[in-house]
């Protein structure tokens, strides 16, 4: 790789990221090389167009939302720390972590944080509820253009009906958790980063 | 006769059981002594013909030989099923002892009976077993294999199946050979290859036994799929090892080349089986694309193609079980998109029926063969075999789990490992393979005896104790879950999310390949294998449609709604179901009933409407929640509003003596409707004079969350005028939703639907 001394990862930074996200040393370096390969502008941050260049995201129905999830509120660039912070949600939950008592806050990859991440992808306006419209938007993205609005509306109505317990016609975070209690979220939302 | 008026409740059941047993007792001697009877019969008739030539045409004659074979087969199957029936009539027994054990005991008794009579009890013919009895069970298992857990754990399953079985074989074979070397045992003649052959037969976990026992304990999905998947996939290993050692035992020596060829053979057998299964699976899917005009024979295609896959792979000595599983798995998504609902039900029930019969027969025959078979008992050998089986299984599972857990996201806990180890049951496949051993092997009888003992031990001891152990260890049970549209949507959402994040990381993992396969499937494969335009249908929509369909059928079956009207989305995609056609006669009926019911006072109606809700609770249908009822009611109101347009000029409701406020009357009618449907009056209920009912439908929707009693009449007269507009919109939206081109006053709405 070329000499980009200013953007090389320093040991202290690795340590900090390790503490914050729980990734191992090798994982961090590996992801850093991925970060730099995506960073075509070589300025140490990624912009939206860098993400959009990834072919898998281009064909992914939720591509835009995933990209947005990486960028903090209102910003257009994400640095490596932010990158890692988002990816930390997808780290597998290890057994020993389950028992460790948390002096700090809950680790980023705990079950409820994973679910919160997914919830935030639905809930764009951050009002802590998935409204019927938000659900419809997601359904429309996943299902394509051939299905009529009424059909999607029926599905959305049915979905909300199934999940809604307090009758506010939208899905709150707790209802979201309850509906997914049978799904093995630890497995479904984890990526096996190679050791 | 006092027999049928017993005082205490269990009496009738016990009597029935006794009757069954007597029937069995009589049936068997008849069958066993049939040959004697048959010759007697013909002799008798011959004599009669010779001596009395002028005798009239024999009105009644017996010719058993003519029907002997089918008769015997049918009788065996009938007796087996009666036994099965009998068990479930004895309440306490079926809860404690697994069915497989009981059936083996029955087999033992039957075998004993036959022997006592002096006849030769039939042995479980290996040909019969492998070609007729085993395929239905495997097909049933493969067709309904839960794909998601299977693919998520396929690595683990393969490791257990292949490496676990290899470990078991060599461990047991080796230690038994060492045992035979000991002078005191007296088995000096057994060489290593024979022991290894024996090891290969005994070490394979049996799918039939596993299914039979695990079905009753409802263990959690992960453990179930691990043990079950292992039992299915280890067939390839078993076939290879068995054939290998058979060959080697003939020759007597093993070279390195042979071992190498053995390994190659393993890959050929397993991949070949998979390939054959896939080919037949695609053929079946392709055929099902064209069956829209001959719905009746659709199930047959499924069965025959699968059976052909099994036979073809057996022909080439490939793994028939794997072929069958792959065939079922491959063809299922496409076939189900093409066939009618009735065919789907037929396939499901035929498979369950056949596999049930097969299983019953297998276990009974196992019992009978035990009594029949030649035995050579050697305490040391047999006991050692049993112990070694357990030990090698436990060691194998623990060792492999230790390695596997390094690669798994969700680790296997100690409890899971215990159940996996303890659930490794041996069954009829081991017995049949042992039976197939040619008589050349001097130890054949000894091996057979040992195999039978192991089978008995695993089925009886492990089978019976696994349920209390599961309770004791508080192992996670299967969570009974209804299909939930939420889970489906969110799971798909998470799949996309994870695929995207994997893309960001540059990591080509599980999700990446799954997504690639899906895309390939969607663009190329579905186009060829799914009839009509259905191939474009996204999975989510298909799932939703099926769910609605199931719910509608369920509601009809439980009698809550005489003909449940599915949601509009279902209407667009699937075959029409019976929409009520209103004939003139019915209209008269409706009018009459409405008129008479209008006389009722509020109290009665209120109580009736309440009793209908309690009717639900009594049904114990927790699937049918109040919410769903509400939703369906809403749908019904909407449809009803369309039909009422037409009906309004047929029906007139006489003014009654109660308050003429239109609002009140309207609301009351709505309640009437509900009352009627409980009484199963023809579905088109309701009615309304000129102002459209949609505003009331709307208002009723809102009031439904409170008890639909008549406090509603306060809301009745609310905004008639302003709601008209909304009513129109509602109506138009509804018209668009329905797939017919909008209601026509002259044409009945039903026609487009009733055309198929």
Short mmCIF file of C-alpha atoms in Angstrom, two decimals, chain A residues 30-31 34 38 51 54 56-57 59-62 66 70 83 87 90 92-93 95 117-118 121-122 138-139 142-143 146-148 150-152 154-155 158-159 161-163 171 176 179-184 186-195, chain B residues 152 406-411 479-481 483-487 489-508 510-512 514 519 536 538 540-541 544 547-548 551 568-569 572-573 627-628 631 634 733 736-737:
data_model
loop_
_atom_site.label_atom_id
_atom_site.label_comp_id
_atom_site.label_asym_id
_atom_site.label_seq_id
_atom_site.Cartn_x
_atom_site.Cartn_y
_atom_site.Cartn_z
CA UNK A 30 -8.50 -6.31 8.75
CA UNK A 31 -11.46 -3.97 8.80
CA UNK A 34 -11.22 -2.69 4.09
CA UNK A 38 -13.27 1.81 0.21
CA UNK A 51 -20.59 3.19 0.04
CA UNK A 54 -20.08 -1.30 -3.21
CA UNK A 56 -23.75 -5.58 -2.99
CA UNK A 57 -25.27 -2.44 -1.57
CA UNK A 59 -28.58 -4.21 -5.53
CA UNK A 60 -29.72 -4.49 -1.94
CA UNK A 61 -33.30 -3.31 -1.40
CA UNK A 62 -32.31 -1.70 1.87
CA UNK A 66 -27.93 0.71 5.53
CA UNK A 70 -23.35 4.43 9.13
CA UNK A 83 -17.42 2.80 10.90
CA UNK A 87 -20.12 -2.67 12.59
CA UNK A 90 -22.89 -7.27 14.22
CA UNK A 92 -21.35 -12.30 17.58
CA UNK A 93 -22.24 -12.40 21.24
CA UNK A 95 -20.52 -16.61 26.01
CA UNK A 117 -30.17 -0.91 15.44
CA UNK A 118 -32.65 -2.81 13.29
CA UNK A 121 -33.63 1.33 10.33
CA UNK A 122 -37.39 1.09 10.19
CA UNK A 138 -39.90 -0.83 4.02
CA UNK A 139 -42.33 -3.36 2.58
CA UNK A 142 -38.43 -5.31 -0.12
CA UNK A 143 -41.25 -6.44 -2.31
CA UNK A 146 -45.38 -5.25 -8.91
CA UNK A 147 -47.54 -5.37 -5.85
CA UNK A 148 -50.37 -2.92 -5.51
CA UNK A 150 -53.79 -2.03 -1.33
CA UNK A 151 -52.12 -5.38 -1.00
CA UNK A 152 -49.19 -3.88 0.80
CA UNK A 154 -53.30 -5.13 3.95
CA UNK A 155 -50.03 -6.73 4.88
CA UNK A 158 -52.03 -7.21 9.49
CA UNK A 159 -48.48 -6.83 10.69
CA UNK A 161 -52.38 -5.75 14.24
CA UNK A 162 -50.33 -8.76 15.17
CA UNK A 163 -47.67 -6.81 16.97
CA UNK A 171 -45.06 -0.82 16.67
CA UNK A 176 -40.79 -5.12 18.26
CA UNK A 179 -42.51 -10.09 18.24
CA UNK A 180 -38.98 -11.22 17.58
CA UNK A 181 -38.57 -13.16 20.78
CA UNK A 182 -38.79 -16.45 18.95
CA UNK A 183 -36.26 -15.46 16.34
CA UNK A 184 -32.70 -16.25 17.20
CA UNK A 186 -28.00 -13.53 18.19
CA UNK A 187 -27.48 -15.72 15.21
CA UNK A 188 -29.47 -13.71 12.70
CA UNK A 189 -27.69 -10.47 13.39
CA UNK A 190 -24.14 -11.63 13.67
CA UNK A 191 -21.45 -11.89 11.10
CA UNK A 192 -18.69 -14.32 11.59
CA UNK A 193 -15.65 -12.18 11.15
CA UNK A 194 -12.80 -14.44 10.28
CA UNK A 195 -10.33 -14.80 13.05
CA UNK B 152 -28.07 -22.85 9.17
CA UNK B 406 -15.10 -22.82 17.67
CA UNK B 407 -16.87 -22.20 14.40
CA UNK B 408 -20.41 -21.70 15.53
CA UNK B 409 -22.04 -18.43 16.39
CA UNK B 410 -24.56 -20.03 18.68
CA UNK B 411 -22.64 -22.57 20.69
CA UNK B 479 -41.79 -23.21 20.98
CA UNK B 480 -45.12 -23.69 19.39
CA UNK B 481 -45.47 -20.71 17.19
CA UNK B 483 -46.83 -18.41 11.48
CA UNK B 484 -46.35 -14.78 12.08
CA UNK B 485 -46.21 -12.23 9.35
CA UNK B 486 -44.08 -10.09 11.63
CA UNK B 487 -41.41 -12.71 11.95
CA UNK B 489 -41.07 -9.58 7.40
CA UNK B 490 -38.46 -8.86 10.00
CA UNK B 491 -36.47 -11.95 9.15
CA UNK B 492 -36.37 -10.94 5.53
CA UNK B 493 -35.46 -7.44 6.59
CA UNK B 494 -32.60 -8.74 8.69
CA UNK B 495 -31.44 -10.94 5.84
CA UNK B 496 -31.15 -7.94 3.57
CA UNK B 497 -29.49 -5.97 6.29
CA UNK B 498 -26.90 -8.61 6.98
CA UNK B 499 -26.22 -9.14 3.31
CA UNK B 500 -25.60 -5.45 2.96
CA UNK B 501 -23.31 -5.28 5.96
CA UNK B 502 -21.40 -8.30 4.74
CA UNK B 503 -20.94 -6.41 1.51
CA UNK B 504 -19.61 -3.42 3.40
CA UNK B 505 -17.13 -5.59 5.24
CA UNK B 506 -16.08 -7.29 2.08
CA UNK B 507 -16.89 -10.57 3.77
CA UNK B 508 -18.36 -13.28 1.57
CA UNK B 510 -23.40 -17.08 4.69
CA UNK B 511 -25.73 -14.26 3.72
CA UNK B 512 -23.84 -13.32 0.63
CA UNK B 514 -27.67 -17.21 0.20
CA UNK B 519 -31.22 -14.11 -7.02
CA UNK B 536 -42.83 -13.14 -10.09
CA UNK B 538 -42.27 -12.27 -3.96
CA UNK B 540 -43.41 -12.38 1.35
CA UNK B 541 -46.62 -12.08 -0.59
CA UNK B 544 -49.02 -13.75 3.51
CA UNK B 547 -51.39 -17.42 6.05
CA UNK B 548 -54.65 -15.71 5.20
CA UNK B 551 -56.78 -18.59 8.77
CA UNK B 568 -58.88 -8.66 -0.50
CA UNK B 569 -55.30 -9.53 -1.13
CA UNK B 572 -56.38 -11.42 -6.15
CA UNK B 573 -54.05 -14.32 -6.26
CA UNK B 627 -58.50 -9.02 16.89
CA UNK B 628 -58.76 -11.29 13.95
CA UNK B 631 -60.60 -7.61 11.25
CA UNK B 634 -64.41 -5.27 9.14
CA UNK B 733 -61.57 1.80 -2.97
CA UNK B 736 -60.81 -1.36 -6.96
CA UNK B 737 -59.67 -3.96 -4.50
#
